[in-house]
Amino acid sequence: MERERWCIHVQGIVQGVGFRPFVYALALRRRLSGFVLNNSQGVVIEVEGSTEVLQDFQHALQADLPPLAHIDTLQISHIANKQESSFVIVESERQAERNTLISPDSAICQDCLQELFDPQDRRFHYPFINCTNCGPRFTIIQDIPYDRANTTMAHFQMCPDCQQEYRDPLDRRFHAQPDACALCGPQIRFSTATAADSQDSIEQAAAQLARGAVLALKGLGGYHLACNALDERAVQRLRQRKRREAKPFALMVETLEVARQFCSISDDEAILLQSYRRPIVLLQQHSGLQVASDVAPGHNTLALMLPYTPLHYVLFEQCRRIFSTSQPVILVMTSGNLSDEPIAYRDEDARERLGPISDGILYHNREIFIRCDDSIVRHTTAGPQILRRARGYVPEPLTLPWPVPTPILACGAQLKNTFCMAKDQQAFVSHHIGDLENLETLRSFKEGIAHFQRLFDITPQVVVHDLHPDYLSTRYATELNLPAIGVQHHHAHIASVIIEHGLTEPVIGIAADGSGYGPDGAIWGGEILMADLCHFQRCFHLAYMPLPGGEQAIKQPWRMAAAYLCAAYGSDFEHIPLPFIQQLDHSTWKTLAQMIERKLHCPATSSLGRLCDAVAALIGLRSHVQYEGQAAIELEQLATTCPASSHPYAFDLLAQTGQIDVLPMIRTIVDDLLKHVPPAQIARRFHFTVAHLLTSTCVEVSKRSGVQKVALSGGIFQNRLILEELVQSLASQNFIVYLNHKVPTNDGGISLGQLAVAAAQLNEG
Amino acid sequence: LSHGSGGKATHNLIEGIFAPAFANTVLDRMEDAASLTLGGLRLAFTTDSYVVNPLFFAGGDIGQLAVHGTINDLAMAGADPLYLSVSMILEEGFPIDVLRRIVDSMARAAREAGVLIVTGDTKVVQRGKADGIFINTAGVGTIRAVAELGQTQVRVGDRILLSGAIGDHGVAIMLAREELDIETDVQSDSAPLHTLVATLLDNVGNSIHCFRDPTRGGIATSLNEIALSSELSIALDEQAIPVHAGVRGACEILGLDPLTIANEGKLLAMVAPEAEQLALKVMRAHPLGKEAMVIGTVQADPPGMVFLRTDIGGTRVLDMLVGDPLPRIC
Ligand SMILES: [Fe+3]
Ligand SMILES: [Mg+2]
Ligand SMILES: [Zn+2]
Ligand SMILES: [Zn+2]
């Protein structure tokens, strides 16, 4: 029989996911000799044996991968035989270029979960149990290669038992870098204002929760604030202390069965909830069990996740034991921060910031190296959407349809910021960074960029930024002393869809959101573009309206309603007997009218988000918002209480100027209100109108261009009603519709779009 | 060229065009006034042009402003202002009685401040080549400060003192210019600051590292300039910054940030921490410093940035102003 030796180079997520023991076991079973090693390029395997066995080995290598592993490339070369007698795992070697991928953090696996609750197991109830198939990764890695010395586990000395598992290639914990046990690993602590660190920490924490306490809880990528979600007063207390007036809280329950007691869950949603990524999934609430009304005031959806760390599971077990109620345990698990700050992830910071607003802190001495929020996803009839991409997804790269010409850094937007770095054919979109106006967030933006450069060995040669001169990401980009490329906000939105789907010909892009800087100095946000990656052309947009007082008009939807009314009726509108108008403070309105008339701090805007705000205020729903998008969200919630509408309000498409005039709709809405048409009905009809209007515009553009592909992106498409009705109506006009599935449709996807545009422009030369 | 409403646009112009062209050791320090030594005498020297619309507004007029502004630039260098020049560019047809009112106002302002207007120049340009009246004043004074003052003297730990409420001048001008029907008692704070500076120097002179008058672009711009040139960070306590109710109300309606609005009679002093309380006492004892507050601290990190600790405990990065701010939120 012919004896051969193959050298196999594997790249992808192949480190820290049990790949080498998997290879070792495959080789052992087939009696092949050789070795496997990790280097900074990935994994190198040399195997020797008969041709058939080698072929079978290669097949198994690709077919039976460990759960967290992922192969991107596999190269085989034939080399001279060496005739060793065994197969071994060789220690890691360092190399100049780093090309290996890091796995996202993973929820506890079934094997570990079983051991966790097995009284005979030596890790019974040990809240840091993990193995090569699960546990922390991205959040504890300081550098590559992924070895314990390069993680925040470095200072824990393994006990002999753990060491043995760690060294045994056939053990599930072979080279599991965060491996530990109660004897040698991280320890849990619970501290309250009155009592210092105690022994039976988790039990005490559960007892506190039972009493209605608000606790700070250290998780994988940061701290949570937790309380009993069935306890009205506990939830109110949390709201008060966190200074979060209205924005919904996320929930955690132990099992899918519990979740089903108060949410409707489809198969797709169940899969998302249970996946090792364990994101927060937005679910429809049903009329069963009711959580405290303050969890998600005014919402008929709930944000829910299942436990993902062993600590969560042990805590739930204790809660189940201690809560003296027949109801299931449902915990609020909201990010550990005050209002809009970034979540706390360092212990000292948590003590300082969360100490005063919590009744106790459940923490431990395994450091979190990089902050990483919970991811948020949802299912729509148009497919899955990721609304916040972080834990469980990052730092998985997106494979580009072609290689970038040079390493590029795209700095993203101002709010919901992510950055994106690319080299060769891989784009690394960062975890959700947040709102850059906050100093702490700006710091994590800069630290995140440095960290990604190190982890993926990328030295950007070109930097990309939004056109808004005042975005702190723009300021950062232009101060880097690198060649800089500016990309228009809505072009970036559409480009993020184009690149996700690898589209090559121009598409009609509907970019709809709250605000983005237009090259004409106006604030865009209701745009119908013709775009490919390199270029875009603005075909239609909502007719410009003044945004009286700039940001103030975004925080105060009544200003937009007044601006629309003023445009529709002139200042005469004051005499219309509508509650909204009669409630306007006369002197404030007067000043606003003067500002509009004199164009004093009234930037022009074509924002669809602002139109939603205006309608929400006009029908008396909300005149001031407490969080971003609140008026539009509540308008959608109200609309869903009403059966579907099929009569759009009137509007005009002015082909000459490319303007979409919605003043006819505003006038009809006013008439409807005067006729006492219920606001919910108006809200519903408004949503249908938006979908209809965007579709009509696409038809118009398509008539001229023949283009039948439509890409949708922008924060507006977080509005499920608009999204689903639009996708449906576009499909009925034979359009092929593309959406973001891998990056957020909100500004969290901007960085990928920026990167795609810049790379395409550089490629074009 | 975009309209020079202060802030980053002007900053870029200076950094990009003037500073490199005129570079020398005095100019390079980028202070409001130049500090010179002439025959053993330490002098401060400065110039400024005044373009204001409208010419008259609640609490002042362009003439008074042209005197106070230059006095203040000298005062910020730690100097006692002595002599001013006045140079006017008038548009053909500019009404004489208006001119007389302006000139009278200048004379009164100079007299009250104890400075002499000792030289001048007048040009009349064709109709349409100027907007009514432009006034340039230059000034010299002797430096009273013993220790060196300036942005480069700012140290980590310094306290930032503000002599009073902000935004009055800018809001008064805006209300007058746009003839807005906002009921308010806001008046320009235009005032000469040199006696306030003198008493501070006499009492806590060695502990003062830098003076600034936060004119165009407001305290946001002044503090950003200090942070940039000292390569230090400035942390402000939002709640400590005094703002009159009228200014706050007008800013709320207009969607403006008082921190970015011009002042003409306020100063910022960077003071060593041990002198904080004494300096505050001295300021509050002076008629122009009655509402003085300690509004922040200089720290090392992050260099070149100014940020606000907001009342809910967050930290908001405070940037310079580029014209009217365009929304960055969604
Ligand atoms: Fe956007
Ligand atoms: Mg000046
Ligand atoms: Zn496991
Ligand atoms: Zn151990």
Short mmCIF file of C-alpha atoms in Angstrom, two decimals, chain B:
data_model
loop_
_atom_site.label_atom_id
_atom_site.label_comp_id
_atom_site.label_asym_id
_atom_site.label_seq_id
_atom_site.Cartn_x
_atom_site.Cartn_y
_atom_site.Cartn_z
CA LEU B 1 -15.17 80.30 3.12
CA SER B 2 -17.95 79.62 5.55
CA HIS B 3 -19.26 82.35 7.76
CA GLY B 4 -17.01 82.83 10.77
CA SER B 5 -19.35 82.13 13.63
CA GLY B 6 -16.41 81.11 15.73
CA GLY B 7 -15.48 77.65 16.80
CA LYS B 8 -13.88 75.04 14.67
CA ALA B 9 -14.25 76.78 11.30
CA THR B 10 -12.23 79.78 12.45
CA HIS B 11 -9.87 77.56 14.35
CA ASN B 12 -9.09 75.64 11.16
CA LEU B 13 -8.52 78.86 9.25
CA ILE B 14 -6.02 80.10 11.81
CA GLU B 15 -4.22 76.78 12.11
CA GLY B 16 -4.18 76.16 8.41
CA ILE B 17 -3.37 79.54 6.88
CA PHE B 18 -2.32 82.29 9.27
CA ALA B 19 -0.21 80.45 11.81
CA PRO B 20 2.12 78.81 9.26
CA ALA B 21 2.50 81.96 7.18
CA PHE B 22 3.26 84.37 10.01
CA ALA B 23 5.05 81.91 12.28
CA ASN B 24 7.30 83.41 14.99
CA THR B 25 7.91 82.72 18.66
CA VAL B 26 5.40 85.28 19.89
CA LEU B 27 2.56 84.40 17.55
CA ASP B 28 3.11 80.68 17.91
CA ARG B 29 1.84 80.84 21.47
CA MET B 30 -1.61 81.54 20.03
CA GLU B 31 -2.86 83.67 22.86
CA ASP B 32 -5.47 86.40 22.52
CA ALA B 33 -2.78 89.03 23.03
CA ALA B 34 0.95 89.01 22.28
CA SER B 35 3.34 89.39 25.22
CA LEU B 36 6.39 91.47 24.30
CA THR B 37 9.40 92.92 26.04
CA LEU B 38 10.33 96.41 24.84
CA GLY B 39 13.25 98.20 26.48
CA GLY B 40 12.83 96.09 29.57
CA LEU B 41 9.12 96.82 29.80
CA ARG B 42 6.73 93.87 29.50
CA LEU B 43 3.87 94.77 27.23
CA ALA B 44 0.76 93.09 25.89
CA PHE B 45 -0.44 93.99 22.42
CA THR B 46 -3.60 92.90 20.63
CA THR B 47 -6.09 93.73 17.91
CA ASP B 48 -9.63 92.71 17.11
CA SER B 49 -12.29 93.62 14.55
CA TYR B 50 -15.96 94.00 15.36
CA VAL B 51 -18.78 93.11 13.03
CA VAL B 52 -22.10 92.97 14.81
CA ASN B 53 -25.63 92.80 13.59
CA PRO B 54 -27.58 94.61 14.98
CA LEU B 55 -25.39 97.52 16.02
CA PHE B 56 -27.47 98.14 19.14
CA PHE B 57 -28.81 95.44 21.39
CA ALA B 58 -29.97 94.93 24.96
CA GLY B 59 -27.04 95.77 27.20
CA GLY B 60 -24.71 97.27 24.61
CA ASP B 61 -23.72 98.30 21.12
CA ILE B 62 -20.88 97.72 18.69
CA GLY B 63 -18.84 100.68 19.98
CA GLN B 64 -18.77 99.60 23.57
CA LEU B 65 -18.06 96.05 22.44
CA ALA B 66 -15.04 97.18 20.40
CA VAL B 67 -13.54 98.83 23.48
CA HIS B 68 -14.36 96.07 25.94
CA GLY B 69 -13.23 93.31 23.63
CA THR B 70 -9.75 94.67 23.17
CA ILE B 71 -9.41 95.58 26.84
CA ASN B 72 -10.35 92.01 27.68
CA ASP B 73 -7.85 90.50 25.29
CA LEU B 74 -5.13 92.54 27.03
CA ALA B 75 -6.47 91.64 30.44
CA MET B 76 -6.34 87.93 29.56
CA ALA B 77 -2.59 88.35 29.07
CA GLY B 78 -2.42 89.63 32.66
CA ALA B 79 -2.00 93.22 31.50
CA ASP B 80 -3.36 96.62 32.54
CA PRO B 81 -4.78 98.10 29.32
CA LEU B 82 -3.50 101.61 28.63
CA TYR B 83 -3.93 102.79 25.03
CA LEU B 84 -6.25 101.85 22.20
CA SER B 85 -6.38 102.61 18.51
CA VAL B 86 -9.67 102.78 16.64
CA SER B 87 -10.02 102.10 12.95
CA MET B 88 -13.38 102.35 11.18
CA ILE B 89 -14.61 101.10 7.86
CA LEU B 90 -17.88 102.81 7.00
CA GLU B 91 -20.28 102.10 4.19
CA GLU B 92 -21.18 105.10 2.11
CA GLY B 93 -24.45 106.53 3.39
CA PHE B 94 -24.04 105.29 6.95
CA PRO B 95 -26.16 107.66 9.07
CA ILE B 96 -24.10 110.23 10.95
CA ASP B 97 -26.33 110.24 14.01
CA VAL B 98 -25.87 106.49 14.38
CA LEU B 99 -22.14 106.91 14.00
CA ARG B 100 -22.20 109.60 16.68
CA ARG B 101 -24.04 107.30 19.08
CA ILE B 102 -21.48 104.58 18.50
CA VAL B 103 -18.54 106.89 18.97
CA ASP B 104 -20.02 108.35 22.13
CA SER B 105 -20.48 104.87 23.47
CA MET B 106 -16.84 104.06 22.69
CA ALA B 107 -15.67 107.19 24.44
CA ARG B 108 -17.75 106.40 27.51
CA ALA B 109 -16.55 102.80 27.63
CA ALA B 110 -12.92 103.90 27.36
CA ARG B 111 -13.36 106.57 30.00
CA GLU B 112 -15.05 104.19 32.42
CA ALA B 113 -12.34 101.61 31.91
CA GLY B 114 -9.55 104.14 32.30
CA VAL B 115 -7.97 103.66 28.88
CA LEU B 116 -7.11 106.28 26.28
CA ILE B 117 -7.96 106.10 22.60
CA VAL B 118 -4.80 107.59 21.16
CA THR B 119 -4.82 106.96 17.42
CA GLY B 120 -7.16 105.94 14.65
CA ASP B 121 -8.12 105.71 11.00
CA THR B 122 -11.28 106.00 8.93
CA LYS B 123 -12.15 104.59 5.50
CA VAL B 124 -15.43 105.04 3.68
CA VAL B 125 -16.18 102.37 1.09
CA GLN B 126 -18.78 102.31 -1.66
CA ARG B 127 -22.31 101.29 -0.86
CA GLY B 128 -22.61 97.53 -0.77
CA LYS B 129 -18.88 96.96 -0.15
CA ALA B 130 -19.39 96.82 3.58
CA ASP B 131 -22.26 96.20 5.93
CA GLY B 132 -22.75 99.58 7.64
CA ILE B 133 -19.81 99.78 9.96
CA PHE B 134 -16.82 97.65 10.86
CA ILE B 135 -14.64 98.67 13.77
CA ASN B 136 -11.11 97.54 14.47
CA THR B 137 -9.43 98.33 17.75
CA ALA B 138 -5.89 97.54 18.83
CA GLY B 139 -4.48 98.01 22.30
CA VAL B 140 -1.36 97.94 24.41
CA GLY B 141 -0.94 97.54 28.13
CA THR B 142 1.71 96.75 30.68
CA ILE B 143 1.82 93.28 32.07
CA ARG B 144 0.98 93.09 35.74
CA ALA B 145 1.30 89.33 36.07
CA VAL B 146 4.58 88.17 37.59
CA ALA B 147 4.28 84.50 36.70
CA GLU B 148 3.92 83.50 33.08
CA LEU B 149 0.32 83.10 31.93
CA GLY B 150 -1.03 81.12 29.02
CA GLN B 151 -2.46 77.90 27.72
CA THR B 152 0.87 76.13 28.03
CA GLN B 153 1.02 76.95 31.75
CA VAL B 154 -2.10 74.90 32.48
CA ARG B 155 -1.35 71.93 34.74
CA VAL B 156 -3.07 68.68 35.65
CA GLY B 157 -5.19 69.32 38.73
CA ASP B 158 -5.86 72.97 37.94
CA ARG B 159 -9.33 74.16 38.82
CA ILE B 160 -11.38 75.99 36.24
CA LEU B 161 -13.12 79.08 37.56
CA LEU B 162 -15.80 80.88 35.61
CA SER B 163 -16.60 84.44 36.64
CA GLY B 164 -20.35 84.29 36.04
CA ALA B 165 -23.31 83.05 34.03
CA ILE B 166 -22.77 82.24 30.36
CA GLY B 167 -24.54 82.96 27.12
CA ASP B 168 -26.04 86.39 27.85
CA HIS B 169 -24.26 88.27 25.09
CA GLY B 170 -24.88 85.75 22.32
CA VAL B 171 -28.53 85.32 23.21
CA ALA B 172 -29.12 89.08 23.52
CA ILE B 173 -27.62 89.59 20.05
CA MET B 174 -29.64 86.76 18.56
CA LEU B 175 -32.92 87.96 20.02
CA ALA B 176 -32.22 91.48 18.76
CA ARG B 177 -31.14 90.34 15.32
CA GLU B 178 -33.99 87.94 14.67
CA GLU B 179 -36.56 90.07 16.46
CA LEU B 180 -37.88 86.98 18.16
CA ASP B 181 -40.90 87.30 20.40
CA ILE B 182 -39.27 85.66 23.35
CA GLU B 183 -40.18 87.37 26.57
CA THR B 184 -36.92 87.71 28.37
CA ASP B 185 -34.72 90.05 30.30
CA VAL B 186 -31.49 88.81 28.75
CA GLN B 187 -28.90 91.55 28.30
CA SER B 188 -25.42 91.46 26.87
CA ASP B 189 -22.81 91.00 29.57
CA SER B 190 -20.32 93.24 27.74
CA ALA B 191 -17.89 94.56 30.38
CA PRO B 192 -14.18 95.33 30.83
CA LEU B 193 -12.54 92.57 32.84
CA HIS B 194 -9.18 94.14 33.62
CA THR B 195 -9.96 95.17 37.20
CA LEU B 196 -11.22 91.68 37.99
CA VAL B 197 -7.98 90.32 36.53
CA ALA B 198 -5.91 92.81 38.49
CA THR B 199 -7.43 91.89 41.81
CA LEU B 200 -6.99 88.20 41.08
CA LEU B 201 -3.35 88.75 40.17
CA ASP B 202 -2.72 90.84 43.26
CA ASN B 203 -4.22 88.23 45.57
CA VAL B 204 -3.49 84.84 43.98
CA GLY B 205 -1.18 85.82 41.12
CA ASN B 206 1.28 82.96 41.46
CA SER B 207 -1.44 80.35 41.42
CA ILE B 208 -3.11 81.52 38.24
CA HIS B 209 -1.93 79.73 35.14
CA CYS B 210 -4.20 81.03 32.42
CA PHE B 211 -7.02 83.47 31.73
CA ARG B 212 -9.42 83.26 28.82
CA ASP B 213 -12.47 85.27 27.86
CA PRO B 214 -14.89 82.88 26.23
CA THR B 215 -16.20 85.04 23.40
CA ARG B 216 -17.19 83.54 20.05
CA GLY B 217 -17.96 79.85 20.28
CA GLY B 218 -18.52 80.15 24.04
CA ILE B 219 -16.77 78.29 26.80
CA ALA B 220 -16.94 75.09 24.73
CA THR B 221 -14.59 76.58 22.16
CA SER B 222 -12.25 78.33 24.64
CA LEU B 223 -11.85 75.21 26.73
CA ASN B 224 -11.32 73.01 23.68
CA GLU B 225 -8.56 75.35 22.54
CA ILE B 226 -6.91 75.11 25.93
CA ALA B 227 -7.25 71.33 25.97
CA LEU B 228 -5.76 71.05 22.50
CA SER B 229 -2.80 73.35 23.03
CA SER B 230 -1.98 72.06 26.51
CA GLU B 231 -2.55 68.45 25.42
CA LEU B 232 -4.57 67.96 28.58
CA SER B 233 -8.16 67.05 29.29
CA ILE B 234 -10.84 69.22 30.81
CA ALA B 235 -13.64 67.74 32.90
CA LEU B 236 -16.59 70.03 33.51
CA ASP B 237 -19.35 69.64 36.03
CA GLU B 238 -22.50 70.49 34.07
CA GLN B 239 -24.50 71.41 37.14
CA ALA B 240 -21.92 73.91 38.35
CA ILE B 241 -22.02 76.06 35.21
CA PRO B 242 -24.20 79.10 35.88
CA VAL B 243 -26.77 79.96 33.20
CA HIS B 244 -29.44 82.60 33.66
CA ALA B 245 -33.02 81.39 33.30
CA GLY B 246 -33.66 83.69 30.32
CA VAL B 247 -30.67 82.28 28.46
CA ARG B 248 -31.61 78.74 29.33
CA GLY B 249 -35.16 79.27 28.12
CA ALA B 250 -34.13 80.88 24.85
CA CYS B 251 -31.57 78.14 24.22
CA GLU B 252 -34.16 75.48 24.92
CA ILE B 253 -36.51 76.89 22.30
CA LEU B 254 -33.81 77.60 19.74
CA GLY B 255 -32.09 74.27 20.29
CA LEU B 256 -28.77 75.85 21.18
CA ASP B 257 -26.25 74.90 23.82
CA PRO B 258 -25.38 77.79 26.20
CA LEU B 259 -21.86 76.37 26.37
CA THR B 260 -21.29 77.33 22.73
CA ILE B 261 -22.71 80.85 23.00
CA ALA B 262 -20.62 84.03 23.08
CA ASN B 263 -19.88 86.04 26.21
CA GLU B 264 -18.30 89.51 26.36
CA GLY B 265 -17.86 90.04 30.08
CA LYS B 266 -16.85 86.68 31.51
CA LEU B 267 -13.52 85.07 32.13
CA LEU B 268 -12.20 81.60 32.73
CA ALA B 269 -9.26 81.23 35.09
CA MET B 270 -7.14 78.12 35.41
CA VAL B 271 -6.00 78.08 39.01
CA ALA B 272 -3.75 75.79 41.02
CA PRO B 273 -5.94 73.57 43.25
CA GLU B 274 -4.65 74.97 46.55
CA ALA B 275 -5.71 78.51 45.55
CA GLU B 276 -9.19 77.47 44.38
CA GLN B 277 -11.14 78.79 47.35
CA LEU B 278 -9.20 82.02 47.73
CA ALA B 279 -9.50 82.77 44.03
CA LEU B 280 -13.22 82.10 44.17
CA LYS B 281 -13.59 84.43 47.14
CA VAL B 282 -11.65 87.19 45.41
CA MET B 283 -13.74 86.79 42.25
CA ARG B 284 -17.03 86.89 44.12
CA ALA B 285 -15.99 90.03 45.95
CA HIS B 286 -15.65 91.86 42.60
CA PRO B 287 -18.82 93.24 40.95
CA LEU B 288 -18.13 91.29 37.76
CA GLY B 289 -17.55 88.00 39.58
CA LYS B 290 -20.49 87.78 41.92
CA GLU B 291 -21.78 84.58 40.31
CA ALA B 292 -18.37 82.94 39.97
CA MET B 293 -18.19 79.16 40.18
CA VAL B 294 -15.63 76.40 40.06
CA ILE B 295 -16.84 74.52 37.00
CA GLY B 296 -14.25 71.86 36.39
CA THR B 297 -10.80 70.35 36.65
CA VAL B 298 -7.87 69.79 34.35
CA GLN B 299 -6.78 66.18 34.05
CA ALA B 300 -4.29 64.21 32.00
CA ASP B 301 -6.58 61.93 30.11
CA PRO B 302 -7.89 61.91 27.39
CA PRO B 303 -5.61 64.60 26.00
CA GLY B 304 -7.08 67.35 23.88
CA MET B 305 -10.67 66.71 24.95
CA VAL B 306 -13.29 68.49 26.97
CA PHE B 307 -16.10 66.56 28.53
CA LEU B 308 -19.05 67.21 30.79
CA ARG B 309 -20.17 65.22 33.74
CA THR B 310 -23.91 65.44 33.21
CA ASP B 311 -26.42 65.54 36.04
CA ILE B 312 -27.36 61.91 35.49
CA GLY B 313 -23.75 60.88 35.99
CA GLY B 314 -22.82 60.38 32.34
CA THR B 315 -19.88 61.94 30.56
CA ARG B 316 -20.63 63.87 27.39
CA VAL B 317 -17.82 64.86 25.04
CA LEU B 318 -18.04 68.59 24.37
CA ASP B 319 -16.83 69.56 20.94
CA MET B 320 -16.16 72.95 19.41
CA LEU B 321 -19.02 74.50 17.55
CA VAL B 322 -19.13 74.59 13.76
CA GLY B 323 -21.73 77.17 12.87
CA ASP B 324 -25.20 75.97 13.80
CA PRO B 325 -24.92 72.46 15.15
CA LEU B 326 -26.45 69.80 12.88
CA PRO B 327 -28.09 66.91 14.67
CA ARG B 328 -25.95 63.88 15.30
CA ILE B 329 -28.66 61.85 16.96
CA CYS B 330 -31.09 59.64 15.05
#
